[in-house]
Coordinates of C-alpha atoms and ligand atoms in Angstrom, one line a residue:
M250 CA -0.1 0.1 -0.1
S251 CA 1.1 3.1 -1.5
T252 CA 1.8 6.8 1.1
I253 CA -1.6 8.8 -0.7
S254 CA -1.9 12.3 -0.4
T255 CA -4.8 13.7 -2.2
G256 CA -7.1 11.6 0.1
E257 CA -8.4 9.3 -2.8
N258 CA -7.8 6.3 -3.3
P259 CA -9.1 5.6 -7.2
A260 CA -7.7 2.2 -7.7
G261 CA -9.7 1.2 -5.0
H262 CA -7.3 -0.8 -2.8
V263 CA -8.2 -2.9 0.1
C264 CA -5.9 -4.5 2.4
P265 CA -7.2 -8.4 1.0
H266 CA -8.4 -10.7 3.5
Q267 CA -4.4 -13.4 3.0
I268 CA -3.8 -10.4 6.1
A269 CA -6.2 -10.5 8.2
F270 CA -4.9 -12.0 11.2
I271 CA -2.8 -8.1 11.8
F272 CA -5.6 -6.9 12.1
D273 CA -7.2 -9.4 15.4
N274 CA -4.1 -10.7 16.8
P275 CA -2.3 -10.9 20.4
I276 CA 0.7 -8.2 19.5
R277 CA -2.1 -5.7 18.5
R278 CA -4.2 -5.7 21.9
I279 CA -0.6 -5.6 23.9
F280 CA -1.0 -1.9 22.2
Q281 CA -4.7 -1.7 21.9
N282 CA -7.0 -2.3 23.9
P283 CA -10.8 -2.0 22.6
N284 CA -12.8 -2.0 26.0
K285 CA -10.6 1.1 27.0
M286 CA -10.6 2.7 23.9
L287 CA -14.2 2.7 23.0
R288 CA -16.5 3.0 26.2
P289 CA -16.8 6.6 26.4
Y290 CA -18.0 6.8 23.5
I291 CA -20.4 3.8 23.7
S292 CA -23.4 2.6 26.6
E293 CA -25.8 -0.2 27.5
G294 CA -29.0 -0.3 24.9
D295 CA -26.5 1.3 21.6
T296 CA -26.4 0.8 18.3
A297 CA -23.2 1.2 17.1
I298 CA -22.2 0.4 14.2
D299 CA -18.2 -0.7 13.2
I300 CA -17.5 -0.3 9.4
G301 CA -15.0 -1.6 7.8
C302 CA -15.4 -3.8 10.1
G303 CA -12.5 -6.9 9.3
P304 CA -11.7 -10.3 11.4
G305 CA -13.6 -8.0 14.2
F306 CA -11.3 -7.3 16.5
F307 CA -13.0 -3.9 17.9
T308 CA -16.7 -6.1 16.7
I309 CA -16.6 -7.8 19.4
E310 CA -15.8 -6.3 22.2
M311 CA -18.3 -3.5 20.7
A312 CA -21.7 -6.2 20.9
K313 CA -20.4 -6.3 24.4
L314 CA -20.5 -3.0 25.6
V315 CA -24.0 -2.4 23.4
G316 CA -25.4 -5.1 26.0
S317 CA -28.3 -7.4 26.1
S318 CA -30.4 -4.9 24.6
G319 CA -28.1 -2.9 22.5
K320 CA -27.5 -3.6 18.8
V321 CA -23.8 -3.5 16.6
I322 CA -24.2 -3.8 12.2
A323 CA -20.7 -5.2 11.1
I324 CA -20.1 -3.5 7.9
D325 CA -17.4 -5.1 4.9
L326 CA -17.5 -5.2 2.1
Q327 CA -15.4 -8.7 1.8
E328 CA -18.3 -11.7 3.0
K329 CA -14.7 -13.8 4.0
M330 CA -14.7 -11.2 7.1
L331 CA -17.2 -11.4 7.9
G332 CA -17.7 -15.1 8.4
D333 CA -14.2 -14.3 11.0
V334 CA -16.4 -11.9 13.2
R335 CA -19.6 -14.4 12.8
K336 CA -17.1 -17.1 14.2
K337 CA -15.5 -15.6 16.8
A338 CA -19.4 -13.8 18.0
I339 CA -20.5 -17.3 18.7
K340 CA -17.9 -17.6 20.5
H341 CA -18.1 -15.3 22.3
H342 CA -22.1 -16.4 22.5
V343 CA -22.4 -12.1 21.5
E344 CA -24.0 -12.8 18.3
E345 CA -27.9 -12.7 18.5
R346 CA -26.7 -8.8 19.1
I347 CA -24.7 -8.8 15.6
K348 CA -25.7 -8.1 12.4
F349 CA -24.1 -9.0 9.2
F350 CA -23.9 -6.5 6.3
Q351 CA -21.7 -7.1 3.3
C352 CA -21.6 -4.0 1.2
E353 CA -20.3 -2.3 -1.7
Q354 CA -17.2 -0.5 -2.9
D355 CA -18.7 2.2 -3.3
R356 CA -22.0 2.6 -1.5
V357 CA -22.3 0.7 2.3
G358 CA -26.5 1.0 1.2
L359 CA -27.6 0.5 5.2
D360 CA -30.8 2.4 5.8
Q361 CA -29.8 2.3 9.7
K362 CA -29.4 5.3 11.5
A363 CA -26.8 5.0 14.7
D364 CA -25.5 5.9 18.5
F365 CA -22.4 5.5 17.4
L366 CA -19.9 4.3 14.2
L367 CA -17.0 3.2 14.0
A368 CA -14.6 3.2 10.9
Y369 CA -10.6 2.5 11.6
H370 CA -8.3 2.3 9.1
M371 CA -10.5 1.8 6.5
V372 CA -11.4 4.9 4.8
H373 CA -8.8 5.6 2.6
E374 CA -10.1 1.7 1.4
T375 CA -13.1 4.4 -0.3
P376 CA -12.9 4.9 -3.1
S377 CA -13.7 8.7 -2.6
P378 CA -13.9 9.7 1.3
R379 CA -15.9 12.9 0.9
A380 CA -18.8 10.4 -1.0
F381 CA -18.2 7.7 1.8
L382 CA -18.6 10.7 4.7
K383 CA -21.4 12.4 2.7
E384 CA -23.2 8.9 2.6
L385 CA -22.3 8.1 6.4
K386 CA -24.1 11.4 7.2
T387 CA -27.3 9.5 6.5
M388 CA -26.8 7.1 9.6
L389 CA -26.1 8.9 12.2
N390 CA -28.2 9.9 14.6
E391 CA -28.9 13.7 16.2
N392 CA -27.3 13.1 18.9
G393 CA -24.7 10.5 17.4
K394 CA -21.2 10.1 16.7
I395 CA -18.2 9.0 14.8
L396 CA -14.4 8.1 15.3
I397 CA -12.6 8.2 12.1
V398 CA -9.0 6.4 12.8
E399 CA -6.2 6.8 10.1
P400 CA -3.4 5.5 9.6
K401 CA 0.0 7.2 10.4
M402 CA 1.6 5.2 7.5
H403 CA -1.0 5.0 4.6
V404 CA -2.1 8.7 4.8
T405 CA -0.1 12.2 5.4
Q406 CA -0.7 15.0 8.1
N407 CA -1.6 16.5 4.5
A408 CA -4.0 14.3 3.6
F409 CA -6.0 14.0 6.7
E410 CA -6.6 17.7 6.9
D411 CA -7.5 17.5 4.0
M412 CA -10.3 15.5 5.5
V413 CA -10.7 17.1 8.1
S414 CA -11.8 20.1 5.9
D415 CA -14.4 17.6 3.6
I416 CA -16.0 16.4 7.1
K417 CA -16.4 20.3 8.0
E418 CA -18.3 20.8 4.5
L419 CA -20.4 17.8 4.5
G420 CA -21.8 20.0 7.7
F421 CA -20.1 17.8 10.6
R422 CA -18.5 19.0 13.9
V423 CA -15.5 18.3 14.6
C424 CA -15.3 17.2 18.7
D425 CA -12.5 16.0 19.5
F426 CA -8.9 14.9 17.9
P427 CA -8.9 11.3 20.9
A428 CA -5.9 11.1 22.4
K429 CA -4.3 7.6 23.1
I430 CA -6.7 5.6 19.8
G431 CA -4.2 5.8 17.1
G432 CA -3.1 7.1 14.5
R433 CA -4.6 9.7 12.6
N434 CA -8.3 10.1 14.7
V435 CA -11.2 12.3 15.2
L436 CA -14.4 12.2 16.5
I437 CA -17.5 13.9 14.5
G438 CA -21.0 14.9 15.4
L439 CA -23.8 16.2 14.2
K440 CA -23.5 18.5 17.0
E441 CA -20.7 18.9 19.8
Ligands
LIG21 C1 -7.0 -1.8 7.4 S1 -9.0 -3.4 7.8 C2 -8.5 -3.1 8.7 C3 -9.9 -3.1 10.2 C4 -11.0 -2.9 10.9 N1 -11.4 -1.8 10.9 C5 -9.5 -3.1 12.3 O1 -9.4 -1.9 12.5 O2 -9.3 -4.2 12.4 C6 -9.9 -2.0 6.2 C7 -11.6 -2.8 5.9 O3 -11.6 -2.1 5.5 C8 -12.5 -2.9 4.5 N2 -13.2 -1.4 3.5 C9 -12.6 -1.0 2.3 N3 -12.6 -0.5 1.5 C10 -14.7 -0.8 2.5 C11 -15.6 0.1 1.9 N4 -16.0 0.9 0.8 N5 -16.6 -0.1 2.6 C12 -16.7 -1.6 3.7 N6 -15.4 -1.6 4.3 C13 -14.0 -1.6 3.1 C14 -11.9 -3.5 3.9 O4 -12.6 -5.2 4.1 C15 -10.8 -3.9 5.3 O5 -11.4 -5.4 5.9

């Protein structure tokens, strides 16, 4: 994967399922604790979306945080990623809280609103981050929040700042640039 500088990904590079193990393994857990990272943003009973969920490193913890009265929607364009998440959900007894949704590369196509939406290391893989973020806006509850985290290795500071400008132009409010979340990140919502 090359570093992008324009925010666009016209070649449509997507992280292949063959390297999914990189995104959910014990070494990542040493540096990132999904419970600690996400519990400030997710409450019991919430509807939370993990978009570009990959093999489910965050999805399973999200399902625990929403509790039995909440719901998580795991979205990915790769069926095999969703298959991995389903297996883990069964192992952790949270499969009934998770809905699995396979989307298209250039359109999510989910008619659903959420209280919290996570887009971790995936926005730069969408063909047009701006079009993608515009669609995410339709998937957010009035008081909902979206946490976007992009990898420093693949997204320059300038490209990230361009994306934040797009985010503001699209009518989102920037709520925070949280610490200890990793990468280049921003928390956004429809309200501050
Ligand atoms: C680098 S992986 C990150 C996985 C996960 N978020 C994590 O942090 O462990 C990116 C994931 O986003 C998915 N993805 C890429 N483009 C997408 C798109 N346009 N819509 C939905 N998912 C997408 C890929 O299939 C892949 O599973």
